[in-house]
Tab-separated table of N, CA and C in Angstrom:
chain	number	residue	atom	x	y	z
Z	172	ARG	N	120.831	111.716	105.570
Z	172	ARG	CA	120.024	111.457	106.858
Z	172	ARG	C	120.320	110.116	107.381
Z	173	VAL	N	120.485	108.963	106.558
Z	173	VAL	CA	120.737	107.586	106.949
Z	173	VAL	C	122.475	107.743	107.417
Z	174	GLY	N	123.197	108.077	106.662
Z	174	GLY	CA	124.683	108.312	107.012
Z	174	GLY	C	125.490	107.087	107.191
Z	175	GLY	N	126.552	107.252	107.747
Z	175	GLY	CA	127.357	106.080	108.255
Z	175	GLY	C	127.418	104.790	107.221
Z	176	GLY	N	127.738	105.052	106.198
Z	176	GLY	CA	127.839	103.836	105.176
Z	176	GLY	C	126.730	103.626	104.134
Z	177	GLY	N	125.752	104.527	104.459
Z	177	GLY	CA	124.604	104.738	103.537
Z	177	GLY	C	123.694	103.371	103.630
Z	178	LEU	N	122.742	103.210	102.844
Z	178	LEU	CA	121.803	102.160	103.016
Z	178	LEU	C	122.221	100.627	102.896
Z	179	GLU	N	123.251	100.684	101.887
Z	179	GLU	CA	123.812	99.337	101.460
Z	179	GLU	C	124.732	98.973	102.873
Z	180	GLY	N	125.295	99.882	103.295
Z	180	GLY	CA	126.246	99.376	104.539
Z	180	GLY	C	125.461	99.010	105.798
Z	181	LYS	N	124.335	99.933	105.876
Z	181	LYS	CA	123.342	99.375	106.906
Z	181	LYS	C	122.723	98.046	106.892
Z	182	ARG	N	122.454	97.868	105.415
Z	182	ARG	CA	121.491	96.677	105.327
Z	182	ARG	C	122.354	95.456	105.523
Z	183	LEU	N	123.796	95.628	105.020
Z	183	LEU	CA	124.586	94.374	105.560
Z	183	LEU	C	124.883	94.198	106.911
Z	184	LYS	N	124.877	95.201	107.705
Z	184	LYS	CA	124.967	94.977	109.288
Z	184	LYS	C	123.582	94.563	109.849
Z	185	LEU	N	122.632	94.798	109.283
Z	185	LEU	CA	121.332	94.440	109.705
Z	185	LEU	C	120.699	93.172	109.118
Z	186	ARG	N	121.522	92.592	108.133
Z	186	ARG	CA	121.053	91.502	107.396
Z	186	ARG	C	120.335	90.329	108.065
Z	187	ASN	N	120.844	90.046	109.384
Z	187	ASN	CA	120.178	88.929	110.026
Z	187	ASN	C	118.964	89.333	110.593
Z	188	LEU	N	118.730	90.574	111.066
Z	188	LEU	CA	117.660	91.063	111.617
Z	188	LEU	C	116.541	91.238	110.376
Z	189	LEU	N	116.818	91.801	109.356
Z	189	LEU	CA	115.933	91.866	108.272
Z	189	LEU	C	115.478	90.669	107.847
Z	190	ARG	N	116.173	89.543	107.750
Z	190	ARG	CA	115.857	88.176	107.474
Z	190	ARG	C	114.854	87.849	108.454
Z	191	ALA	N	115.164	87.812	109.703
Z	191	ALA	CA	114.124	87.418	110.842
Z	191	ALA	C	112.982	88.035	110.563
Z	192	ILE	N	112.968	89.233	110.452
Z	192	ILE	CA	111.506	90.152	110.216
Z	192	ILE	C	110.806	89.604	109.024
Z	193	ARG	N	111.540	89.323	108.075
Z	193	ARG	CA	110.787	88.699	106.804
Z	193	ARG	C	110.318	87.368	107.215
Z	194	HIS	N	110.970	86.651	108.025
Z	194	HIS	CA	110.491	85.066	108.399
Z	194	HIS	C	109.298	85.356	109.169
Z	195	VAL	N	109.236	86.189	110.289
Z	195	VAL	CA	107.999	86.326	110.950
Z	195	VAL	C	106.995	86.928	110.130
Z	196	GLU	N	107.089	88.057	109.456
Z	196	GLU	CA	106.159	88.547	108.560
Z	196	GLU	C	105.583	87.673	107.489
Z	197	THR	N	106.461	87.043	106.874
Z	197	THR	CA	105.686	86.257	105.595
Z	197	THR	C	106.091	84.902	105.447
Z	198	GLY	N	107.069	84.426	106.472
Z	198	GLY	CA	107.563	83.229	106.456
Z	198	GLY	C	108.454	82.860	105.405
Z	199	SER	N	109.178	83.861	105.052
Z	199	SER	CA	110.142	83.876	103.930
Z	199	SER	C	109.520	83.452	102.553
Z	200	CYS	N	108.293	83.684	102.332
Z	200	CYS	CA	107.757	83.047	101.264
Z	200	CYS	C	108.246	83.756	99.890
Z	201	PRO	N	108.083	82.958	98.821
Z	201	PRO	CA	108.654	83.575	97.667
Z	201	PRO	C	107.885	84.982	97.182
Z	202	LEU	N	108.683	85.685	96.569
Z	202	LEU	CA	108.044	86.981	96.167
Z	202	LEU	C	107.146	87.117	94.861
Z	203	PRO	N	106.277	87.548	94.631
Z	203	PRO	CA	105.671	88.750	95.436
Z	203	PRO	C	104.963	88.075	96.690
Z	204	ALA	N	105.149	88.721	97.693
Z	204	ALA	CA	104.629	88.252	98.931
Z	204	ALA	C	103.042	88.602	99.055
Z	205	PRO	N	102.386	87.819	99.737
Z	205	PRO	CA	100.923	88.285	99.925
Z	205	PRO	C	100.713	89.370	100.596
Z	206	SER	N	99.632	90.287	100.410
Z	206	SER	CA	99.313	91.374	101.209
Z	206	SER	C	99.031	90.904	102.613
Z	207	GLY	N	99.044	91.777	103.529
Z	207	GLY	CA	98.678	91.298	105.066
Z	207	GLY	C	97.818	92.559	105.564
Z	208	ASP	N	97.364	92.172	106.804
Z	208	ASP	CA	96.495	93.193	107.382
Z	208	ASP	C	95.317	93.663	106.598
Z	209	GLY	N	94.691	92.790	105.964
Z	209	GLY	CA	93.483	93.092	105.043
Z	209	GLY	C	93.937	94.008	103.732
Z	210	GLY	N	95.164	93.971	103.442
Z	210	GLY	CA	95.592	94.601	102.172
Z	210	GLY	C	96.370	96.018	102.741
Z	211	LYS	N	96.616	96.078	104.023
Z	211	LYS	CA	97.249	97.425	104.544
Z	211	LYS	C	98.852	97.269	104.303
Z	212	SER	N	99.356	96.129	104.307
Z	212	SER	CA	100.632	95.823	104.392
Z	212	SER	C	101.093	95.035	103.158
Z	213	VAL	N	102.254	95.385	102.658
Z	213	VAL	CA	102.622	94.630	101.361
Z	213	VAL	C	104.115	94.280	101.465
Z	214	GLY	N	104.629	93.361	100.680
Z	214	GLY	CA	105.829	92.789	100.528
Z	214	GLY	C	106.350	91.965	101.597
Z	215	PRO	N	107.806	91.760	101.342
Z	215	PRO	CA	108.194	90.805	102.149
Z	215	PRO	C	108.622	91.143	103.710
Z	216	LEU	N	108.540	92.460	103.934
Z	216	LEU	CA	108.609	93.008	105.270
Z	216	LEU	C	107.233	93.545	105.861
Z	217	GLN	N	106.151	93.369	105.044
Z	217	GLN	CA	104.802	93.790	105.151
Z	217	GLN	C	104.776	95.374	105.766
Z	218	ILE	N	105.033	96.128	104.940
Z	218	ILE	CA	105.307	97.493	104.873
Z	218	ILE	C	103.832	98.215	104.638
Z	219	GLY	N	103.467	99.071	105.577
Z	219	GLY	CA	101.983	99.854	105.518
Z	219	GLY	C	102.410	101.200	104.696
Z	220	TYR	N	101.388	101.560	104.188
Z	220	TYR	CA	101.451	102.928	103.342
Z	220	TYR	C	102.023	104.211	104.208
Z	221	GLN	N	101.625	104.239	105.346
Z	221	GLN	CA	102.091	105.294	106.206
Z	221	GLN	C	103.605	105.192	106.706
Z	222	TYR	N	103.854	103.936	106.787
Z	222	TYR	CA	105.282	103.490	107.216
Z	222	TYR	C	106.284	104.016	105.974
Z	223	PHE	N	105.761	103.555	104.757
Z	223	PHE	CA	106.400	103.935	103.636
Z	223	PHE	C	106.515	105.467	103.442
Z	224	CYS	N	105.407	106.071	103.571
Z	224	CYS	CA	105.681	107.699	103.673
Z	224	CYS	C	106.246	108.267	104.545
Z	225	ASP	N	106.358	107.772	105.692
Z	225	ASP	CA	107.344	108.082	106.794
Z	225	ASP	C	108.823	108.011	106.353
Z	226	ALA	N	108.969	106.918	105.682
Z	226	ALA	CA	110.604	106.613	105.433
Z	226	ALA	C	110.845	107.431	104.270
Z	227	TRP	N	109.988	107.554	103.109
Z	227	TRP	CA	110.335	108.236	101.892
Z	227	TRP	C	110.045	109.593	101.667
Z	228	GLY	N	109.075	110.189	102.450
Z	228	GLY	CA	108.423	111.449	102.318
Z	228	GLY	C	106.945	111.379	101.853
Z	229	THR	N	106.294	112.527	102.348
Z	229	THR	CA	104.925	112.500	102.101
Z	229	THR	C	104.739	112.814	100.591
Z	230	GLY	N	103.373	112.328	100.055
Z	230	GLY	CA	103.213	112.640	98.921
Z	230	GLY	C	103.452	111.535	97.865
Z	231	GLU	N	103.932	110.323	98.501
Z	231	GLU	CA	104.351	108.945	97.603
Z	231	GLU	C	102.946	108.437	97.349
Z	232	SER	N	102.828	107.933	96.050
Z	232	SER	CA	101.601	107.545	95.489
Z	232	SER	C	101.425	105.831	96.267
Z	233	GLU	N	100.106	105.371	96.218
Z	233	GLU	CA	99.886	104.125	97.007
Z	233	GLU	C	100.409	103.181	95.823
Z	234	VAL	N	100.326	103.544	94.555
Z	234	VAL	CA	100.839	102.453	93.579
Z	234	VAL	C	102.235	102.172	93.540
Z	235	ARG	N	103.128	103.430	93.742
Z	235	ARG	CA	104.501	103.015	94.067
Z	235	ARG	C	104.828	102.408	95.386
Z	236	TRP	N	104.033	102.606	96.258
Z	236	TRP	CA	104.232	101.707	97.566
Z	236	TRP	C	103.912	100.398	97.341
Z	237	LYS	N	102.759	99.906	96.541
Z	237	LYS	CA	102.421	98.589	96.438
Z	237	LYS	C	103.488	97.869	95.386
Z	238	THR	N	103.973	98.505	94.470
Z	238	THR	CA	104.954	97.939	93.530
Z	238	THR	C	106.328	97.909	94.262
Z	239	LYS	N	106.825	98.965	94.546
Z	239	LYS	CA	108.114	98.982	95.076
Z	239	LYS	C	108.401	98.228	96.252
Z	240	CYS	N	107.507	98.197	97.231
Z	240	CYS	CA	107.755	97.432	98.416
Z	240	CYS	C	107.658	95.803	98.221
Z	241	GLN	N	107.312	95.384	97.187
Z	241	GLN	CA	107.561	93.808	96.775
Z	241	GLN	C	108.759	93.690	96.398
Z	242	ASN	N	109.543	94.502	96.135
Z	242	ASN	CA	111.234	94.129	96.172
Z	242	ASN	C	111.781	94.125	97.237
Z	243	LEU	N	112.622	93.076	97.669
Z	243	LEU	CA	113.284	92.827	98.913
Z	243	LEU	C	114.212	93.978	99.412
Z	244	GLU	N	115.051	94.382	98.353
Z	244	GLU	CA	115.962	95.368	98.728
Z	244	GLU	C	115.404	96.795	99.107
Z	245	PHE	N	114.368	97.136	98.309
Z	245	PHE	CA	113.769	98.368	98.423
Z	245	PHE	C	112.884	98.183	99.775
Z	246	SER	N	112.413	97.198	100.173
Z	246	SER	CA	111.515	96.994	101.502
Z	246	SER	C	112.675	97.089	102.550
Z	247	GLU	N	113.831	96.464	102.424
Z	247	GLU	CA	114.706	96.777	103.391
Z	247	GLU	C	115.340	98.167	103.651
Z	248	ASP	N	115.570	98.856	102.567
Z	248	ASP	CA	115.909	100.226	102.581
Z	248	ASP	C	114.723	101.034	103.302
Z	249	THR	N	113.511	100.868	102.970
Z	249	THR	CA	112.454	101.465	103.623
Z	249	THR	C	112.448	101.265	104.956
Z	250	ALA	N	112.560	100.097	105.537
Z	250	ALA	CA	112.721	99.783	107.005
Z	250	ALA	C	113.951	100.672	107.463
Z	251	ILE	N	115.079	100.663	106.844
Z	251	ILE	CA	116.420	101.407	107.503
Z	251	ILE	C	115.946	102.967	107.583
Z	252	ARG	N	115.249	103.443	106.258
Z	252	ARG	CA	114.873	104.859	106.485
Z	252	ARG	C	113.952	105.194	107.375
Z	253	TYR	N	113.114	104.198	107.793
Z	253	TYR	CA	112.125	104.481	108.683
Z	253	TYR	C	112.780	104.477	110.167
Z	254	TRP	N	113.583	103.543	110.342
Z	254	TRP	CA	114.445	103.498	111.674
Z	254	TRP	C	115.211	104.830	111.849
Z	255	SER	N	115.676	105.170	110.743
Z	255	SER	CA	116.570	106.375	110.922
Z	255	SER	C	115.893	107.614	111.179
Z	256	ARG	N	114.614	107.659	110.841
Z	256	ARG	CA	113.620	108.744	111.141
Z	256	ARG	C	113.052	108.633	112.594
Z	257	TRP	N	112.778	107.550	113.010
Z	257	TRP	CA	112.077	107.423	114.367
Z	257	TRP	C	112.862	106.775	115.417
Z	258	CYS	N	113.916	106.184	115.291
Z	258	CYS	CA	114.775	105.788	116.308
Z	258	CYS	C	116.332	105.351	115.751
Z	259	PRO	N	116.810	106.602	115.434
Z	259	PRO	CA	118.060	106.676	115.076
Z	259	PRO	C	119.078	106.226	115.950
Z	260	TRP	N	119.001	106.354	117.230
Z	260	TRP	CA	119.662	105.642	118.189
Z	260	TRP	C	119.974	104.288	118.247
Z	261	ALA	N	118.625	103.681	117.980
Z	261	ALA	CA	118.659	102.216	117.982
Z	261	ALA	C	119.474	101.681	116.717
Z	262	LEU	N	119.397	102.355	115.589
Z	262	LEU	CA	120.197	102.078	114.430
Z	262	LEU	C	121.622	102.406	114.761
Z	263	GLN	N	122.198	103.382	115.223
Z	263	GLN	CA	123.422	103.656	115.600
Z	263	GLN	C	123.969	102.658	116.659
Z	264	PHE	N	123.283	101.968	117.512
Z	264	PHE	CA	123.804	101.124	118.478
Z	264	PHE	C	123.343	99.692	118.153
Z	265	LEU	N	122.792	99.719	117.029
Z	265	LEU	CA	122.332	98.162	116.755
Z	265	LEU	C	121.494	97.547	117.750
Z	266	ASP	N	120.445	98.422	118.357
Z	266	ASP	CA	119.656	97.829	119.130
Z	266	ASP	C	118.483	96.975	118.460
Z	267	LEU	N	118.718	95.725	118.275
Z	267	LEU	CA	117.681	94.833	117.526
Z	267	LEU	C	116.437	94.884	118.011
Z	268	GLU	N	116.239	94.764	119.361
Z	268	GLU	CA	114.913	94.648	119.905
Z	268	GLU	C	114.086	95.976	119.530
Z	269	ALA	N	114.761	97.109	119.672
Z	269	ALA	CA	114.065	98.379	119.479
Z	269	ALA	C	113.839	98.503	117.938
Z	270	LEU	N	114.582	98.029	117.196
Z	270	LEU	CA	114.435	98.269	115.730
Z	270	LEU	C	113.171	97.204	115.354
Z	271	ALA	N	113.131	96.062	115.722
Z	271	ALA	CA	112.089	95.028	115.412
Z	271	ALA	C	110.748	95.693	116.023
Z	272	ARG	N	110.720	96.116	117.380
Z	272	ARG	CA	109.535	96.538	118.025
Z	272	ARG	C	109.022	97.837	116.969
Z	273	ALA	N	109.867	98.630	116.715
Z	273	ALA	CA	109.436	99.804	115.859
Z	273	ALA	C	108.893	99.480	114.605
Z	274	HIS	N	109.417	98.456	113.965
Z	274	HIS	CA	108.903	98.115	112.631
Z	274	HIS	C	107.591	97.381	113.071
Z	275	ASN	N	107.240	96.856	114.076
Z	275	ASN	CA	105.953	96.347	114.119
Z	275	ASN	C	105.135	97.275	114.809
Z	276	GLY	N	105.340	98.185	115.620
Z	276	GLY	CA	104.385	99.126	116.476
Z	276	GLY	C	104.532	100.651	116.212
Z	277	GLY	N	105.471	101.019	115.341
Z	277	GLY	CA	105.870	102.450	115.007
Z	277	GLY	C	106.484	103.039	116.036
Z	278	PRO	N	106.592	104.373	115.987
Z	278	PRO	CA	107.197	105.252	116.772
Z	278	PRO	C	107.027	105.060	118.346
Z	279	ARG	N	105.833	104.741	118.755
Z	279	ARG	CA	105.518	104.591	119.997
Z	279	ARG	C	105.237	103.199	120.529
Z	280	TYR	N	106.368	102.316	119.848
Z	280	TYR	CA	106.261	100.791	119.973
Z	280	TYR	C	106.501	100.551	121.583
Z	281	THR	N	106.895	101.457	122.475
Z	281	THR	CA	107.159	100.935	123.919
Z	281	THR	C	105.630	101.081	124.461
Z	282	MET	N	104.709	101.784	123.934
Z	282	MET	CA	103.516	101.704	124.566
Z	282	MET	C	102.445	100.561	124.226
Z	283	GLN	N	103.038	99.683	123.370
Z	283	GLN	CA	102.121	98.731	122.861
Z	283	GLN	C	102.709	97.123	123.167
Z	284	LEU	N	101.949	96.376	123.930
Z	284	LEU	CA	102.398	95.127	124.599
Z	284	LEU	C	102.712	94.208	123.371
Z	285	LYS	N	101.786	94.416	122.123
Z	285	LYS	CA	102.250	93.455	121.079
Z	285	LYS	C	103.512	93.484	120.492
Z	286	THR	N	104.196	94.644	120.734
Z	286	THR	CA	105.508	94.589	120.099
Z	286	THR	C	106.581	93.820	120.902
Z	287	ALA	N	106.197	93.466	122.211
Z	287	ALA	CA	107.058	92.677	122.988
Z	287	ALA	C	107.028	91.312	122.519
Z	288	ARG	N	105.723	90.906	122.148
Z	288	ARG	CA	105.782	89.519	121.719
Z	288	ARG	C	106.107	89.365	120.260
Z	289	TYR	N	106.068	90.540	119.418
Z	289	TYR	CA	106.558	90.496	118.164
Z	289	TYR	C	108.014	90.259	118.069
Z	290	TRP	N	108.763	90.911	119.179
Z	290	TRP	CA	110.258	90.681	119.474
Z	290	TRP	C	110.526	89.381	119.808
Z	291	ARG	N	109.875	88.767	120.631
Z	291	ARG	CA	110.011	87.336	120.875
Z	291	ARG	C	110.128	86.332	119.621
Z	292	LYS	N	109.116	86.759	118.746
Z	292	LYS	CA	109.209	85.876	117.565
Z	292	LYS	C	110.421	86.153	116.753
Z	293	VAL	N	110.787	87.534	116.768
Z	293	VAL	CA	111.954	87.894	115.816
Z	293	VAL	C	113.259	87.308	116.393
Z	294	ARG	N	113.237	87.409	117.920
Z	294	ARG	CA	114.422	86.845	118.451
Z	294	ARG	C	114.670	85.338	118.163
Z	295	GLU	N	113.507	84.546	118.291
Z	295	GLU	CA	113.421	83.158	118.003
Z	295	GLU	C	113.999	82.769	116.506
Z	296	SER	N	113.326	83.748	115.678
Z	296	SER	CA	113.978	83.523	114.250
Z	296	SER	C	115.407	83.786	114.154
Z	297	LEU	N	115.893	84.692	114.946
Z	297	LEU	CA	117.315	84.962	114.805
Z	297	LEU	C	118.163	83.989	115.553
Z	298	GLY	N	117.620	83.048	116.090
Z	298	GLY	CA	118.232	81.667	116.570
Z	298	GLY	C	118.340	81.912	117.961
Z	299	GLU	N	117.945	82.568	118.642
Z	299	GLU	CA	117.862	82.929	120.123
Z	299	GLU	C	116.667	82.465	120.781
Z	300	GLY	N	115.938	81.445	120.431
Z	300	GLY	CA	114.662	81.270	120.977
Z	300	GLY	C	114.810	80.552	122.439
Z	301	GLU	N	113.867	80.632	123.088
Z	301	GLU	CA	113.934	80.103	124.396
Z	301	GLU	C	114.290	78.662	124.508
Z	302	ASP	N	113.936	77.841	123.521
Z	302	ASP	CA	114.165	76.475	123.420
Z	302	ASP	C	115.409	76.176	123.276
Z	303	GLY	N	116.325	77.040	122.789
Z	303	GLY	CA	117.666	76.817	122.575
Z	303	GLY	C	117.978	76.126	121.289
Z	304	LYS	N	117.006	75.930	120.443
Z	304	LYS	CA	117.264	75.210	119.150
Z	304	LYS	C	117.626	76.449	118.156
Z	305	ASP	N	118.292	76.017	117.050
Z	305	ASP	CA	118.392	76.841	115.796
Z	305	ASP	C	117.111	77.229	115.175
Z	306	SER	N	117.243	78.445	114.689
Z	306	SER	CA	115.959	78.945	114.067
Z	306	SER	C	115.973	78.775	112.521
Z	307	ALA	N	114.953	79.095	112.009
Z	307	ALA	CA	114.896	79.171	110.513
Z	307	ALA	C	115.826	80.081	109.910
Z	308	VAL	N	116.147	81.109	110.531
Z	308	VAL	CA	117.138	82.135	109.955
Z	308	VAL	C	118.496	81.376	110.009
Z	309	GLY	N	118.814	80.981	111.202
Z	309	GLY	CA	120.072	80.341	111.393
Z	309	GLY	C	120.743	80.970	112.599
Z	310	LYS	N	121.511	80.171	113.236
Z	310	LYS	CA	122.303	80.517	114.558
Z	310	LYS	C	123.074	81.683	114.306
Z	311	GLN	N	123.086	82.752	115.144
Z	311	GLN	CA	123.853	84.000	114.938
Z	311	GLN	C	125.066	83.713	115.702
Z	312	ASP	N	126.088	84.616	115.446
Z	312	ASP	CA	127.535	84.547	116.057
Z	312	ASP	C	127.447	85.533	117.138
Z	313	TRP	N	126.399	85.872	117.690
Z	313	TRP	CA	126.325	86.652	119.001
Z	313	TRP	C	125.358	85.867	120.031
Z	314	ALA	N	125.357	86.210	121.175
Z	314	ALA	CA	124.456	85.589	122.185
Z	314	ALA	C	123.780	86.744	122.767
Z	315	TRP	N	122.598	86.674	122.854
Z	315	TRP	CA	121.556	87.749	123.683
Z	315	TRP	C	121.767	87.378	125.122
Z	316	PRO	N	121.702	88.350	125.983
Z	316	PRO	CA	121.893	88.150	127.362
Z	316	PRO	C	120.555	87.562	127.737
Z	317	ARG	N	120.767	86.243	128.423
Z	317	ARG	CA	119.334	85.656	128.825
Z	317	ARG	C	119.230	86.300	130.417
Z	318	PRO	N	117.972	86.304	130.673
Z	318	PRO	CA	117.777	86.726	132.162
Z	318	PRO	C	118.178	85.819	133.055
Z	319	SER	N	118.763	86.064	134.120
Z	319	SER	CA	118.982	84.978	135.201
Z	319	SER	C	117.698	84.700	135.976
Z	320	PRO	N	117.426	83.439	136.667
Z	320	PRO	CA	116.255	83.549	137.404
Z	320	PRO	C	116.341	84.441	138.521
Z	321	PRO	N	115.081	84.657	138.985
Z	321	PRO	CA	114.858	85.555	140.087
Z	321	PRO	C	115.575	85.090	141.311
Z	322	SER	N	116.239	86.003	142.118
Z	322	SER	CA	116.684	85.565	143.365
Z	322	SER	C	115.624	85.341	144.397
Z	323	THR	N	116.211	84.731	145.351
Z	323	THR	CA	115.189	84.610	146.565
Z	323	THR	C	114.693	85.874	147.157
Z	324	ALA	N	115.590	86.865	147.101
Z	324	ALA	CA	115.048	88.261	147.744
Z	324	ALA	C	114.088	88.855	146.702
Z	325	THR	N	114.297	88.493	145.320
Z	325	THR	CA	113.119	89.124	144.446
Z	325	THR	C	111.887	88.436	144.733
Z	326	LYS	N	111.923	86.950	144.820
Z	326	LYS	CA	110.732	86.359	145.203
Z	326	LYS	C	110.115	86.735	146.468
Z	327	LEU	N	110.869	86.978	147.371
Z	327	LEU	CA	110.225	87.514	148.778
Z	327	LEU	C	109.693	88.710	148.539
Z	328	PHE	N	110.499	89.529	147.793
Z	328	PHE	CA	109.717	91.092	147.714
Z	328	PHE	C	108.268	90.810	146.995
Z	329	GLU	N	108.161	89.968	145.962
Z	329	GLU	CA	107.176	89.796	145.105
Z	329	GLU	C	105.830	89.265	145.953
Z	330	ILE	N	106.433	88.301	146.899
Z	330	ILE	CA	105.429	87.749	147.997
Z	330	ILE	C	104.802	88.781	148.721
Z	331	GLU	N	105.745	89.679	149.376
Z	331	GLU	CA	105.386	90.559	150.259
Z	331	GLU	C	104.440	91.799	149.635
Z	332	LEU	N	104.813	92.016	148.435
Z	332	LEU	CA	104.133	93.002	147.526
Z	332	LEU	C	102.665	92.631	147.451
Z	333	TYR	N	102.385	91.206	147.150
Z	333	TYR	CA	100.905	90.891	147.121
Z	333	TYR	C	100.200	90.529	148.339
Z	334	THR	N	100.967	90.629	149.505
Z	334	THR	CA	100.279	90.546	150.866
Z	334	THR	C	99.647	91.807	151.364
Z	335	PHE	N	100.052	92.882	150.889
Z	335	PHE	CA	99.363	94.033	151.400
Z	335	PHE	C	97.948	94.296	151.103
C-alpha cells in the first residue's frame, strides 16, 4: 500500500517535514512526549487513536497506540501510512502543505480553517517563515513560492466588489 521505496524511503524523503511537524506539535521535546489534547494525542507527532487505527487497521489496542506512538520512527511510519490512505497523491507528489494539513485535520482538512494556520506554523518551522529568518528545524534547500503582492487590477476588483 505504501509502495515506492517503502516506509524507510518515504521517511527519508519526508524527514524535514516530519521534523517540522514534531517541532510544531511538541517543540521537539525529549521522549516520551507529553500527551496533548487532553490525553487524546500521544507521542512526538501527537497521534490520536483514530488516526493510528486509520494507519494500521481497525482493532488496534489503545495500549499499543499509547506505547508504540512514543517511538519517533513508529510515529513517522504511522503518519506515512495515514497519508498513504487518505492523501496518496500528496505523498506521491510531495505536497508538503497537503500532508501537514491532513496530519492536523484529517481527510477533510480542506474544510477546516485551522489546518491553514497549522500549515503556516509547519512552513515556518521548515525555514520558510514570513520573516525570512531560519527556523528551529533549519533552512531547507528548496524555496516555497511566495505569493506576489496583489496587482492594481486585483485591488480595483476588490474595491469594486465591496461597493455593490
